[in-house]
Coordinates of C-alpha atoms and ligand atoms in Angstrom, one line a residue:
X1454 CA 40.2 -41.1 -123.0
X1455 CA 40.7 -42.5 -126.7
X1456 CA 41.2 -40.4 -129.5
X1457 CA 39.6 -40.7 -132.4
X1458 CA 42.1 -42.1 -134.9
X1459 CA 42.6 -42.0 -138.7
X1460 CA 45.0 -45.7 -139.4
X1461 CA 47.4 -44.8 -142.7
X1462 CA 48.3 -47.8 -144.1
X1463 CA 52.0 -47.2 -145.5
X1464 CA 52.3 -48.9 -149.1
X1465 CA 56.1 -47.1 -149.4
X1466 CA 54.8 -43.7 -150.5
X1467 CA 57.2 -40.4 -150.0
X1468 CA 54.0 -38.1 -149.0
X1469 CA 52.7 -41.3 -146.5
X1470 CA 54.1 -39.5 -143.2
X1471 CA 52.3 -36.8 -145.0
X1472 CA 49.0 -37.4 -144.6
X1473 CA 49.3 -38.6 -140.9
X1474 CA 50.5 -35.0 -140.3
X1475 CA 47.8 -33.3 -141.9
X1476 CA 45.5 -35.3 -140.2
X1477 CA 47.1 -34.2 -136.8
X1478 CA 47.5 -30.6 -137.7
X1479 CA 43.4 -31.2 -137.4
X1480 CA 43.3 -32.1 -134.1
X1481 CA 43.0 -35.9 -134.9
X1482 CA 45.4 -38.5 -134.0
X1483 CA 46.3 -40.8 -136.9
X1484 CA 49.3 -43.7 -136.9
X1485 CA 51.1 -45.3 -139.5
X1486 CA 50.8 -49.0 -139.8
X1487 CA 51.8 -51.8 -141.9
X1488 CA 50.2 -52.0 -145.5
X1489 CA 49.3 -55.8 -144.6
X1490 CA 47.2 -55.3 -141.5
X1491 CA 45.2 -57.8 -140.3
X1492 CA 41.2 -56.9 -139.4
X1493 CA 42.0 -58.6 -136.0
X1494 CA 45.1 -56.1 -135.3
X1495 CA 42.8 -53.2 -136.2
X1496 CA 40.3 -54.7 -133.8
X1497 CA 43.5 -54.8 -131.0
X1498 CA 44.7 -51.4 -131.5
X1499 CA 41.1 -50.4 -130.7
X1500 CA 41.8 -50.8 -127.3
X1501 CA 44.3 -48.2 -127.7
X1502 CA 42.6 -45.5 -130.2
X1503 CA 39.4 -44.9 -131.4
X1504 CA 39.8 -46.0 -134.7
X1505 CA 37.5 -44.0 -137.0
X1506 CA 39.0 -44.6 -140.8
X1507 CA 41.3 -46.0 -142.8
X1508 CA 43.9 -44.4 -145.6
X1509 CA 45.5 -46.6 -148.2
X1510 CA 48.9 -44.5 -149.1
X1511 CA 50.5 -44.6 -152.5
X1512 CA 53.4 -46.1 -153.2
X1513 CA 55.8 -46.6 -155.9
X1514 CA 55.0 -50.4 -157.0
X1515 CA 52.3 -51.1 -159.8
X1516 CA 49.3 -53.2 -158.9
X1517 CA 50.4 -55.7 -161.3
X1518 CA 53.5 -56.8 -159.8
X1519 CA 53.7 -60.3 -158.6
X1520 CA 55.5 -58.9 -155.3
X1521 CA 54.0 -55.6 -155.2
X1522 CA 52.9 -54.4 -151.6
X1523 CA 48.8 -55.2 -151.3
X1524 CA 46.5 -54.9 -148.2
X1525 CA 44.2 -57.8 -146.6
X1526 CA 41.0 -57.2 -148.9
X1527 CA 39.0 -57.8 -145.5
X1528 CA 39.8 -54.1 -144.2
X1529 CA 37.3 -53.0 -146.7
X1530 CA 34.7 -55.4 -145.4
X1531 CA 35.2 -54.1 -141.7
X1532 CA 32.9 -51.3 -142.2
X1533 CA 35.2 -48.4 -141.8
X1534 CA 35.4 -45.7 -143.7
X1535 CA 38.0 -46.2 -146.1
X1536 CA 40.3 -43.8 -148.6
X1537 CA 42.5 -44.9 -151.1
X1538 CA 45.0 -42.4 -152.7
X1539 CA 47.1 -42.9 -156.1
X1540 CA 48.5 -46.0 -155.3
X1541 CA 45.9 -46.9 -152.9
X1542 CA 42.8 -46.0 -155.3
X1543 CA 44.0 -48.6 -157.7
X1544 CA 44.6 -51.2 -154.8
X1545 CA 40.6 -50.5 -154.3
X1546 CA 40.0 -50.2 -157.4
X1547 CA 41.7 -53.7 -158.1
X1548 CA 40.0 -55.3 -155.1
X1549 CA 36.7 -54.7 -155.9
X1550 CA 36.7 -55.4 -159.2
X1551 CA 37.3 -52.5 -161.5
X1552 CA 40.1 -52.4 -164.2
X1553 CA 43.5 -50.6 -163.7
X1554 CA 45.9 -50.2 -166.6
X1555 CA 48.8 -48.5 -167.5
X1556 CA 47.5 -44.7 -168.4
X1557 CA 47.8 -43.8 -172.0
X1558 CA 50.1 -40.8 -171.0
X1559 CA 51.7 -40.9 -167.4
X1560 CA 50.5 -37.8 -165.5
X1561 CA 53.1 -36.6 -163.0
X1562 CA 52.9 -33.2 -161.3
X1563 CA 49.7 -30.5 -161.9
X1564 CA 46.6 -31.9 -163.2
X1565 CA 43.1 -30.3 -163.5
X1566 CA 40.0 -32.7 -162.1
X1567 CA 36.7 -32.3 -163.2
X1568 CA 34.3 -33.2 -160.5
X1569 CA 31.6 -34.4 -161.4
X1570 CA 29.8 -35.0 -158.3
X1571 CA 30.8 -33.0 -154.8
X1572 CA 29.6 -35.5 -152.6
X1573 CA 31.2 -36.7 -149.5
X1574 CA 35.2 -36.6 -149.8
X1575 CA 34.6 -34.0 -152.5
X1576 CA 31.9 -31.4 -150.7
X1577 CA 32.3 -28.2 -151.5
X1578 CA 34.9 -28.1 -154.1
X1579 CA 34.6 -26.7 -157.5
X1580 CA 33.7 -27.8 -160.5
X1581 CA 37.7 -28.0 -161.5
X1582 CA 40.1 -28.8 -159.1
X1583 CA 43.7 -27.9 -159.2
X1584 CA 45.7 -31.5 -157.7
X1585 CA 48.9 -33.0 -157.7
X1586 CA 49.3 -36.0 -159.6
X1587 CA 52.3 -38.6 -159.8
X1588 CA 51.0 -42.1 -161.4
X1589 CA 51.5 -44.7 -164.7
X1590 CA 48.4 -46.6 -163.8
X1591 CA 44.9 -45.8 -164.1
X1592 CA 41.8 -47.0 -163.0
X1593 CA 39.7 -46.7 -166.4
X1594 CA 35.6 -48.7 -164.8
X1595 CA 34.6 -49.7 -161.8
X1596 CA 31.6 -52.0 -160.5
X1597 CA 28.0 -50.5 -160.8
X1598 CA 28.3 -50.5 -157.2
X1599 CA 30.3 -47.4 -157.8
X1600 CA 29.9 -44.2 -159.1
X1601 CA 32.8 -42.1 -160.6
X1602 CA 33.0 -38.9 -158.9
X1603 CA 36.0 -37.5 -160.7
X1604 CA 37.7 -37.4 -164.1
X1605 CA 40.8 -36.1 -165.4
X1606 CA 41.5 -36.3 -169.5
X1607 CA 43.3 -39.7 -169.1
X1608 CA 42.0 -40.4 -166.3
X1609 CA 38.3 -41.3 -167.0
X1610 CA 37.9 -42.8 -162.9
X1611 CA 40.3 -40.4 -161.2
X1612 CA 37.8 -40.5 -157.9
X1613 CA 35.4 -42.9 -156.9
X1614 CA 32.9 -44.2 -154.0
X1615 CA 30.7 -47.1 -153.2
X1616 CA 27.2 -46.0 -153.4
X1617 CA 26.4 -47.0 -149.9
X1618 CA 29.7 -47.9 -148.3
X1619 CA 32.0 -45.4 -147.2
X1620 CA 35.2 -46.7 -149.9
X1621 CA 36.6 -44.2 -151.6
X1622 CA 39.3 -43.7 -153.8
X1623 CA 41.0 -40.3 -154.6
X1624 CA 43.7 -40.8 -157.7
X1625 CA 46.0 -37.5 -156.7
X1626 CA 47.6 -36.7 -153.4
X1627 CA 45.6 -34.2 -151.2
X1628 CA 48.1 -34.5 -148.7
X1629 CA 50.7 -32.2 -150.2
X1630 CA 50.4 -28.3 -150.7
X1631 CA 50.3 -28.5 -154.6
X1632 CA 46.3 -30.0 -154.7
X1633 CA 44.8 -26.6 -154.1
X1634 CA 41.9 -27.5 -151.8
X1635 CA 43.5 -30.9 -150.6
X1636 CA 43.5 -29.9 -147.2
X1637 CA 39.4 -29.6 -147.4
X1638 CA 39.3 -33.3 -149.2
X1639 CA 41.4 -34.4 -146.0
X1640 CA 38.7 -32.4 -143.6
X1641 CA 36.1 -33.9 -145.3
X1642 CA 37.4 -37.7 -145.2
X1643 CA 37.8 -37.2 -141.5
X1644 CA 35.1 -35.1 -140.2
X1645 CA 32.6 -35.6 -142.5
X1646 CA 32.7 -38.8 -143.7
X1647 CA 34.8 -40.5 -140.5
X1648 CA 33.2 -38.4 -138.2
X1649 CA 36.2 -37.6 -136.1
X1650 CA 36.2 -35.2 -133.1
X1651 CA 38.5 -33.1 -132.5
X1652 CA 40.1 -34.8 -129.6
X1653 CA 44.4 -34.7 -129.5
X1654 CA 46.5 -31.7 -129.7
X1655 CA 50.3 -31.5 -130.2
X1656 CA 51.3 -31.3 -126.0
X1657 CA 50.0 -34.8 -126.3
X1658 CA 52.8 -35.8 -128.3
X1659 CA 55.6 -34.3 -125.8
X1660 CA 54.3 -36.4 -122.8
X1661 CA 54.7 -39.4 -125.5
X1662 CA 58.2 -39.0 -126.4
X1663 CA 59.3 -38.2 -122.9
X1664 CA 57.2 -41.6 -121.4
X1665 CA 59.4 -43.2 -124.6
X1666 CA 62.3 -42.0 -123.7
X1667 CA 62.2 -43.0 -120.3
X1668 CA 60.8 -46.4 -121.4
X1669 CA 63.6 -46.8 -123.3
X1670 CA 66.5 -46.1 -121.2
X1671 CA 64.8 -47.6 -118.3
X1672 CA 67.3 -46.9 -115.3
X1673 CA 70.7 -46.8 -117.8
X1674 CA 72.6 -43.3 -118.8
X1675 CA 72.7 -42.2 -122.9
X1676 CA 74.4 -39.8 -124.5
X1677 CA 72.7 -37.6 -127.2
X1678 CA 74.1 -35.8 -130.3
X1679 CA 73.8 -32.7 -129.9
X1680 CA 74.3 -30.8 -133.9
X1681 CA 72.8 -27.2 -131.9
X1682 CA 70.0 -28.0 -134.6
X1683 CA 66.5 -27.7 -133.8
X1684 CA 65.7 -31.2 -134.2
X1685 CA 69.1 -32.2 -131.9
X1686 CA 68.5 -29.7 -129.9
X1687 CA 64.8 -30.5 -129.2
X1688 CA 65.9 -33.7 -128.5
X1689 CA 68.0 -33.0 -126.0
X1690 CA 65.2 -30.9 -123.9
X1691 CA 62.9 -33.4 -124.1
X1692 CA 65.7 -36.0 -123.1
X1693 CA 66.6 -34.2 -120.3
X1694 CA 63.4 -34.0 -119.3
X1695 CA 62.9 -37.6 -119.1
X1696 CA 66.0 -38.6 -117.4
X1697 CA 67.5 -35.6 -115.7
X1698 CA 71.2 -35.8 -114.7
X1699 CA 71.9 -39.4 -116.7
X1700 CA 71.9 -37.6 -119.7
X1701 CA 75.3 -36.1 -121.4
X1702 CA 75.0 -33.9 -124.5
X1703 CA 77.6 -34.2 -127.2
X1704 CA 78.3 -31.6 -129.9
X1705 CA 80.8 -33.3 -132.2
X1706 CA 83.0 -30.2 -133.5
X1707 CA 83.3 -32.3 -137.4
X1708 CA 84.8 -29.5 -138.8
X1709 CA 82.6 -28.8 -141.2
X1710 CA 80.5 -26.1 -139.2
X1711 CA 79.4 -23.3 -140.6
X1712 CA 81.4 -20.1 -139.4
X1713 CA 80.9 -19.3 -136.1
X1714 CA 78.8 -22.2 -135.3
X1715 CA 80.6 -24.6 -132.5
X1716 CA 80.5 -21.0 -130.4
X1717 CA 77.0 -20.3 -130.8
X1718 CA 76.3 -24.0 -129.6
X1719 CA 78.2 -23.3 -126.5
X1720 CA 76.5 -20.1 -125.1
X1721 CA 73.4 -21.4 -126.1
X1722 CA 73.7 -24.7 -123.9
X1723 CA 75.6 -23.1 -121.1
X1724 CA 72.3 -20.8 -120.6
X1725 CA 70.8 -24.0 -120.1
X1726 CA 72.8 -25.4 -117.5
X1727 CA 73.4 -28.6 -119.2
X1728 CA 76.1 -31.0 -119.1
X1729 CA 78.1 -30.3 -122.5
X1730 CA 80.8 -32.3 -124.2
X1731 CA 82.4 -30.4 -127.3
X1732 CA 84.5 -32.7 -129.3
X1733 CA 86.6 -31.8 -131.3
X1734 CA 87.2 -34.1 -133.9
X1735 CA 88.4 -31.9 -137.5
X1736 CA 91.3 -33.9 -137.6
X1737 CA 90.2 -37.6 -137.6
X1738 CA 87.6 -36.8 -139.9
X1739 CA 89.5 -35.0 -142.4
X1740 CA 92.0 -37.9 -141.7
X1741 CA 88.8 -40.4 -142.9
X1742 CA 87.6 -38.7 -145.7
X1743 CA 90.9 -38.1 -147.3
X1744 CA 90.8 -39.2 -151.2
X1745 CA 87.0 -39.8 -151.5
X1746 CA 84.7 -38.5 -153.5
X1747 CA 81.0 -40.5 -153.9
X1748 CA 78.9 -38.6 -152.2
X1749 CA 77.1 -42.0 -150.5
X1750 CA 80.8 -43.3 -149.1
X1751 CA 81.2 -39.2 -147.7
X1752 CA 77.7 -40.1 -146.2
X1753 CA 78.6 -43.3 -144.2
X1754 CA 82.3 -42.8 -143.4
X1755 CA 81.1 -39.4 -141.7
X1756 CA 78.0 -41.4 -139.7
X1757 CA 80.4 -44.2 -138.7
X1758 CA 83.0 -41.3 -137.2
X1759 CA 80.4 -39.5 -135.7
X1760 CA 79.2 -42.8 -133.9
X1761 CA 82.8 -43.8 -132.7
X1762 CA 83.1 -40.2 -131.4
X1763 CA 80.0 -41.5 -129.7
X1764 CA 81.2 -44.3 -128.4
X1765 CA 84.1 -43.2 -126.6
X1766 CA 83.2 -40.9 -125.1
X1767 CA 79.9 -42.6 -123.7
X1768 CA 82.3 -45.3 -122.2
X1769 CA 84.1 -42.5 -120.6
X1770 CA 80.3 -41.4 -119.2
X1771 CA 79.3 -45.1 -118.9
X1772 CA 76.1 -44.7 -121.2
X1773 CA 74.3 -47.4 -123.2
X1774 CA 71.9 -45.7 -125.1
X1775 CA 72.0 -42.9 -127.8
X1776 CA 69.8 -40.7 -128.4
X1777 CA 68.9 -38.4 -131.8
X1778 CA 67.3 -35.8 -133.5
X1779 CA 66.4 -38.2 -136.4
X1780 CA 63.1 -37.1 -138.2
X1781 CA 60.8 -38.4 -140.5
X1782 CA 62.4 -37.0 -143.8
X1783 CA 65.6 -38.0 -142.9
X1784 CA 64.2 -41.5 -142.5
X1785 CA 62.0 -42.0 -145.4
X1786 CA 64.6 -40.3 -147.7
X1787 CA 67.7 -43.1 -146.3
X1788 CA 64.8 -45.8 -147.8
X1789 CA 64.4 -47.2 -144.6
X1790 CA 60.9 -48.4 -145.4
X1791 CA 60.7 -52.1 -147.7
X1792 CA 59.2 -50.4 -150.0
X1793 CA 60.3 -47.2 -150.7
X1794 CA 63.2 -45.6 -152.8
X1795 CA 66.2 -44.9 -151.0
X1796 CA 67.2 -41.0 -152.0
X1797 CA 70.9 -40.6 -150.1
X1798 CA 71.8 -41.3 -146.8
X1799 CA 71.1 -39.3 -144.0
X1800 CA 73.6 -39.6 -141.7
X1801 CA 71.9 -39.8 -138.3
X1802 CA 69.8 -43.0 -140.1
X1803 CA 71.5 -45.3 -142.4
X1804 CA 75.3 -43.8 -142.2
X1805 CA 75.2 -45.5 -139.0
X1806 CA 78.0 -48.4 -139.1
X1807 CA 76.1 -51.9 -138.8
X1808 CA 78.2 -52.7 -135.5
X1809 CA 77.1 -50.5 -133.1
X1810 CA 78.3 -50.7 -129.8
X1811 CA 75.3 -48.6 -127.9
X1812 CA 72.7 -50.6 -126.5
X1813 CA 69.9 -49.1 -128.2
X1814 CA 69.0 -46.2 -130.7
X1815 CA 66.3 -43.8 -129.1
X1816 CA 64.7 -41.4 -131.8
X1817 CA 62.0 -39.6 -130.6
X1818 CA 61.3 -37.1 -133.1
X1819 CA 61.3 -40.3 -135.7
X1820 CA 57.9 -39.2 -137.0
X1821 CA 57.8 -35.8 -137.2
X1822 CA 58.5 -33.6 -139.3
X1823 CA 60.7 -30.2 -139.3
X1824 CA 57.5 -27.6 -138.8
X1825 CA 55.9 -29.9 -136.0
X1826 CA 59.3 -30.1 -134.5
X1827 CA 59.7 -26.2 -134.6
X1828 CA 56.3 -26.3 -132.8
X1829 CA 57.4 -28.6 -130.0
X1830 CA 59.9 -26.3 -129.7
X1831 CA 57.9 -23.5 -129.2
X1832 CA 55.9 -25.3 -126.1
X1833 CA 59.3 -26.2 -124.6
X1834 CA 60.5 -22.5 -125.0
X1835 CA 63.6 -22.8 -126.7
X1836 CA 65.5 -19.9 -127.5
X1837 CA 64.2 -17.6 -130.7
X1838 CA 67.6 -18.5 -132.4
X1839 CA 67.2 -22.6 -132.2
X1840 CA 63.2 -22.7 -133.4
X1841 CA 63.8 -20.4 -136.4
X1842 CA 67.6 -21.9 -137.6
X1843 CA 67.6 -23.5 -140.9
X1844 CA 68.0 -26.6 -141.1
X1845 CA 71.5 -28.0 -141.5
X1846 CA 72.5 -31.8 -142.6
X1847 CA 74.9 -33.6 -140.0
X1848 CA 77.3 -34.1 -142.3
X1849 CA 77.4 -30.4 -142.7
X1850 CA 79.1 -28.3 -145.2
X1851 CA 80.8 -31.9 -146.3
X1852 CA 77.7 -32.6 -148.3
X1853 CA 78.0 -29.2 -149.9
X1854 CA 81.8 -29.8 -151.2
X1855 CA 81.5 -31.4 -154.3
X1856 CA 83.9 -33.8 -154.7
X1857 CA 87.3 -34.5 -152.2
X1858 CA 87.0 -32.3 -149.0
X1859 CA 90.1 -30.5 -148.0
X1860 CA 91.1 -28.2 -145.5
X1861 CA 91.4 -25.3 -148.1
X1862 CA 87.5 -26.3 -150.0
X1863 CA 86.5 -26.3 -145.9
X1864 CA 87.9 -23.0 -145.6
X1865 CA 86.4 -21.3 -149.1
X1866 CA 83.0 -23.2 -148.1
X1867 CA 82.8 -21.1 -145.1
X1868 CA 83.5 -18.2 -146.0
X1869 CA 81.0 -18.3 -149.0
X1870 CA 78.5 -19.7 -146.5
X1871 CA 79.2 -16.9 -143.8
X1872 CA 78.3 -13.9 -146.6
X1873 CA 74.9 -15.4 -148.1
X1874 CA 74.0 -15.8 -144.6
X1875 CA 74.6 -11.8 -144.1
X1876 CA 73.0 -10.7 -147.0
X1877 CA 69.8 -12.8 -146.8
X1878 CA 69.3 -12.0 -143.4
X1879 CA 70.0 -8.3 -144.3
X1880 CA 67.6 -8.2 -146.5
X1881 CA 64.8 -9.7 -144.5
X1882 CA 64.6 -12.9 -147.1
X1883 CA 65.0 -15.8 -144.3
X1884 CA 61.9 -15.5 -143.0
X1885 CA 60.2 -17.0 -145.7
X1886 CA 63.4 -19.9 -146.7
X1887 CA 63.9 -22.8 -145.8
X1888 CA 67.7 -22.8 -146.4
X1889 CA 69.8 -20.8 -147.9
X1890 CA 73.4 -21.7 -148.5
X1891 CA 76.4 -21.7 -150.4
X1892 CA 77.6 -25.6 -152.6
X1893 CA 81.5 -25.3 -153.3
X1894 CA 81.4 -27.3 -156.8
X1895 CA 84.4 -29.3 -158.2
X1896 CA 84.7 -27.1 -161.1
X1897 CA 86.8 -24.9 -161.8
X1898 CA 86.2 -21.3 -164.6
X1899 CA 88.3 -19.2 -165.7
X1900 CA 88.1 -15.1 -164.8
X1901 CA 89.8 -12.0 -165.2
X1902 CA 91.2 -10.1 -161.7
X1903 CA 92.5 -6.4 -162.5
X1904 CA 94.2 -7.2 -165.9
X1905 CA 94.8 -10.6 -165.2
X1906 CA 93.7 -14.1 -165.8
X1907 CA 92.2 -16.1 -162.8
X1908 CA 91.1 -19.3 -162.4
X1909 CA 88.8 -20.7 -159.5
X1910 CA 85.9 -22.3 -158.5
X1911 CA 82.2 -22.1 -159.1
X1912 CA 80.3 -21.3 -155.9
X1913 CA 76.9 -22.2 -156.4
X1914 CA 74.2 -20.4 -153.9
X1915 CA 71.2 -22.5 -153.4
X1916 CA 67.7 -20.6 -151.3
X1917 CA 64.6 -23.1 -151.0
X1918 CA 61.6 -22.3 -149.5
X1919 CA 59.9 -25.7 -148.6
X1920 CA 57.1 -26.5 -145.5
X1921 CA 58.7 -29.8 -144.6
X1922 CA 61.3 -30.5 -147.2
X1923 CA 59.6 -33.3 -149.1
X1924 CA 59.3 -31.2 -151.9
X1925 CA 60.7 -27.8 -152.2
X1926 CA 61.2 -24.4 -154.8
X1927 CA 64.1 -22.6 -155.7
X1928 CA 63.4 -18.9 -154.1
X1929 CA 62.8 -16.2 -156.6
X1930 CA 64.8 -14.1 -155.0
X1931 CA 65.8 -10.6 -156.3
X1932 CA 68.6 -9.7 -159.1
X1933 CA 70.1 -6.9 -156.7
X1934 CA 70.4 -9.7 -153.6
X1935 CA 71.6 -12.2 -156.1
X1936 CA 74.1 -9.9 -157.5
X1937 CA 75.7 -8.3 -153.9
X1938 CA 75.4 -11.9 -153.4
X1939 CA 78.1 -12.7 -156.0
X1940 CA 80.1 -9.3 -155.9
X1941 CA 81.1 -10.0 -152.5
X1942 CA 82.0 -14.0 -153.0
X1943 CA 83.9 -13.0 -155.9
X1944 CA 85.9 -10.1 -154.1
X1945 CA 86.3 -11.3 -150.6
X1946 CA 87.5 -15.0 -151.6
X1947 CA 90.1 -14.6 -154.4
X1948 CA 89.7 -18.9 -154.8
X1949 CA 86.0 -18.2 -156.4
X1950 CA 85.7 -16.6 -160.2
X1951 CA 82.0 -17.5 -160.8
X1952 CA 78.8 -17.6 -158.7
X1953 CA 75.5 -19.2 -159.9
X1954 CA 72.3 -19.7 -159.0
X1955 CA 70.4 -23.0 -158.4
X1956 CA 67.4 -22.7 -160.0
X1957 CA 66.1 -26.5 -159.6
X1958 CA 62.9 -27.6 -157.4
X1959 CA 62.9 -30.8 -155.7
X1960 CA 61.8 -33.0 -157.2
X1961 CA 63.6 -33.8 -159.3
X1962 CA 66.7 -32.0 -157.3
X1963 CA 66.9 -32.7 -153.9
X1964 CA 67.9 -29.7 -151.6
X1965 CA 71.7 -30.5 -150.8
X1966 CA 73.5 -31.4 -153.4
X1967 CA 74.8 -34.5 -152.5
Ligands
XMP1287 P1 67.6 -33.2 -149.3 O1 69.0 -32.8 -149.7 O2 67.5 -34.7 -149.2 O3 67.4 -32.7 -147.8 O4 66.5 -32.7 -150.1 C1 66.2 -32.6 -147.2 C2 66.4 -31.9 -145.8 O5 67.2 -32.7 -145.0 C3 68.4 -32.1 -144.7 N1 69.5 -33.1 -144.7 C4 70.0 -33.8 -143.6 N2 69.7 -33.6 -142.3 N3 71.2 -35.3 -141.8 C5 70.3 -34.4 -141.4 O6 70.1 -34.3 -140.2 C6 71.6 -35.5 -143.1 O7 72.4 -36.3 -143.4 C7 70.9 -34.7 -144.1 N4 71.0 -34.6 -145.4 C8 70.1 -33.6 -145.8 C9 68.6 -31.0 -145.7 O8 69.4 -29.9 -145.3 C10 67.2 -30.6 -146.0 O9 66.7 -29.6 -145.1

């Protein structure tokens, strides 16, 4: 059977994964593809999906620029429902005719719609509309062939349609949570104006990685890093899965673990009868990293160790391939797309050293992100304690010591760490974080112990809540936490004289701080 399939076309947006997702959490498949496809390649992968639509993504080029990123304008002459959003409405809009130009005042975050005409894409929504917005251009006429159905106050054409072609163009992004009702403008594109059945579901997507996976490493052995994360760890299930006993699980003890955390790995795995490797590495990399301070050099020398680690002991196990937890955030955010802005480094993606002795990379989860991994984790019946962890990077508490890591900042960092754990989780708050943890600055204050002068660091406690961690809020959380919070730093590591809050949303922070 073929699903019925929604093609994104990925013009270097940070919400394109995004709306793929959203489209799945529907019950309809939809794939990324290159911005520049061809109507013949859309015609091939028809043998593969039913292909219903068509979304143009935003992206952060200008339609003006000589290199800037445009589609084949024969996709919109295919006869397939087509959506453009942000970026994508003004490659339509420039297409067929209309007139973009810089907008008088750039509108970037919350903006109120007026629709003017709830028809197709826009059934059923009110007469204001509460959307997220993030653009300079704007598309102010379009041909008589098309009607406006949307305006904003400097944004006189902020949706449009053909009159009797399904081409549309939607200026904000209903793919993330911020446009109120986006999720409805997404239903409606697909069901209503795509005409999509409901035809995949989210198993589907474990039989594909495991088929990949075994694809992949053919008849070879691989090794897979193993962080006791739930993206690692899911991973490593589904892994297993595909190649039984030629698969040895590695969990690279870095050093900069969270208290307790190498130990909780262990039992864990052990339940599962696996074949695990603990390396312990604290040394080498402390050895590495001695003297440097850019966050970006941290970043890489801590991917490159982690891949030597790696790769001795896979020629110990004789494996070729490796295989990792990487998902789509950590990808997008390394820039690993042409177009794209590269945010930092994620150290399972572009940290990697460009010499790498394994055969191949294999990343399954590569375009998923953290909540649909927490659900493939579900179906696979991972322990409670691995589907609901927080997140935590691979370079680990490294990213969250400002400045030169040493074995003392290590040791502050983790004790910090270990007490907002406890007091979140005592008072019931992690349910609804995303992370919650502790960032040793490089800054030092001054304080008063019994009658005396002190003078320490500032511990900074950072809680987001976020769905997928493309964008995220600092949690509200109460005075009386936040205050036990920094009586028990302050008293039970004598290094730290101040505590504060993070109070930043990303954007324009991003969750760690480096
Ligand atoms: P940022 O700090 O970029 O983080 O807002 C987004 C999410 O990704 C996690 N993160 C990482 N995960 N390797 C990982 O596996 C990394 O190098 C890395 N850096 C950040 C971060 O904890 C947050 O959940």
């Amino acid at each position: 059977m073929k699903y019925d399939t929604v093609l994104v076309l990925d013009f270097g947006g940070q919400y394109c994964h995004l709306i793929a997702r959203r489209i799945r959490e529907n019950g309809v498949y939809s794939e990324i593809v290159a911005h520049d496809i061809k109507p013949e390649e859309i015609k091939t992968l028809g043998a593969k999906f039913n292909i219903k639509g068509l979304i143009l993504s935003g992206g952060p080029a200008s339609v003006y620029e000589p290199n800037a990123p445009r589609p084949d304008p024969q996709i919109l002459e295919q006869g397939l429902p087509t959506l453009g959003l942000c970026y994508g409405h003004q490659l339509i809009a420039q297409i067929i005719g209309g007139k973009v130009e810089p907008a008088s005042q750039r509108e970037y975050g919350i903006a109120y719609v007026t629709i003017d005409k709830p028809v197709d894409v826009l059934k059923d929504l009110n007469a204001k509309e509460k959307v997220w917005m993030s653009h300079g251009d704007t598309v102010s006429a379009i041909p008589s062939q098309y009607e406006v159905l949307a305006h904003t106050e400097n944004c006189p054409v902020a949706a449009f349609k053909h009159k009797d072609k399904p081409i549309h163009g939607l200026q904000w992004h209903p793919e993330v949570v911020h446009t109120k009702n986006g999720a409805q403008m997404l239903r409606n594109f697909i069901f209503a104006v795509c005409k999509c059945e409901v035809n995949w579901k989210m198993e589907d997507i474990i039989e594909k990685m495991v088929e990949e996976i075994r694809r992949e490493v053919g008849e070879g052995r691989a090794i897979i890093a193993l962080s006791g994360g739930i993206d690692s760890s899911v991973a490593t299930v589904l892994a297993a899965k595909a190649i039984d006993n030629r698969l040895t699980a590695v969990f690279v003890d870095h050093g900069f673990m969270r208290e307790g955390e190498p130990e909780f790995v262990k039992n864990v795995f052990q339940e599962f009868k696996m074949y695990l490797i603990i390396a312990q590495a604290q040394k080498r990399f402390l050895e590495k990293l001695k003297g440097v301070v850019d966050p970006e050099k941290k970043r890489k020398i801590i991917g490159e160790e982690f891949i030597r680690v790696f790769e001795e002991i896979s020629e110990k196990t004789g494996a070729e391939y490796l295989i990792q937890g990487t998902i789509y955030p950590d990808r997008i955010e390394s820039g690993f797309r042409k177009f794209s802005d590269k945010i930092k480094t994620h150290h399972n993606v572009a940290g990697l050293p460009s010499i790498i002795k394994f055969k191949r990379i294999v990343e399954p989860l590569r375009d998923l992100y953290k909540d649909e991994v927490r659900k493939v984790a579900k179906m696979l019946e991972l322990p409670k304690e691995i589907v609901f962890r927080q997140p935590f990077p691979g370079p680990g508490l490294a990213v969250r010591i400002i400045g030169e890591l040493t074995e003392e900042k290590v040791r502050i960092a983790k004790k910090a760490d270990k007490i907002v754990r406890e007091e979140i989780e005592k008072s019931g708050l992690e349910e609804n974080l995303w992370q919650y943890f502790v960032v040793l600055t490089d800054t030092k204050a001054t304080g008063v112990r019994g009658d005396a002068r002190a003078y320490g660091y500032v511990v900074a406690v950072r809680a987001a809540e976020s769905r997928e961690a493309m964008t995220a809020s600092f949690a509200k959380i109460s005075y009386t936490v936040l205050e036990r919070i920094s009586t028990r730093i302050t008293n039970e590591v004598p290094e730290v004289t101040r505590v504060v809050y993070d109070i930043t949303h990303k954007p324009p922070a991003t969750i760690e701080w480096e």
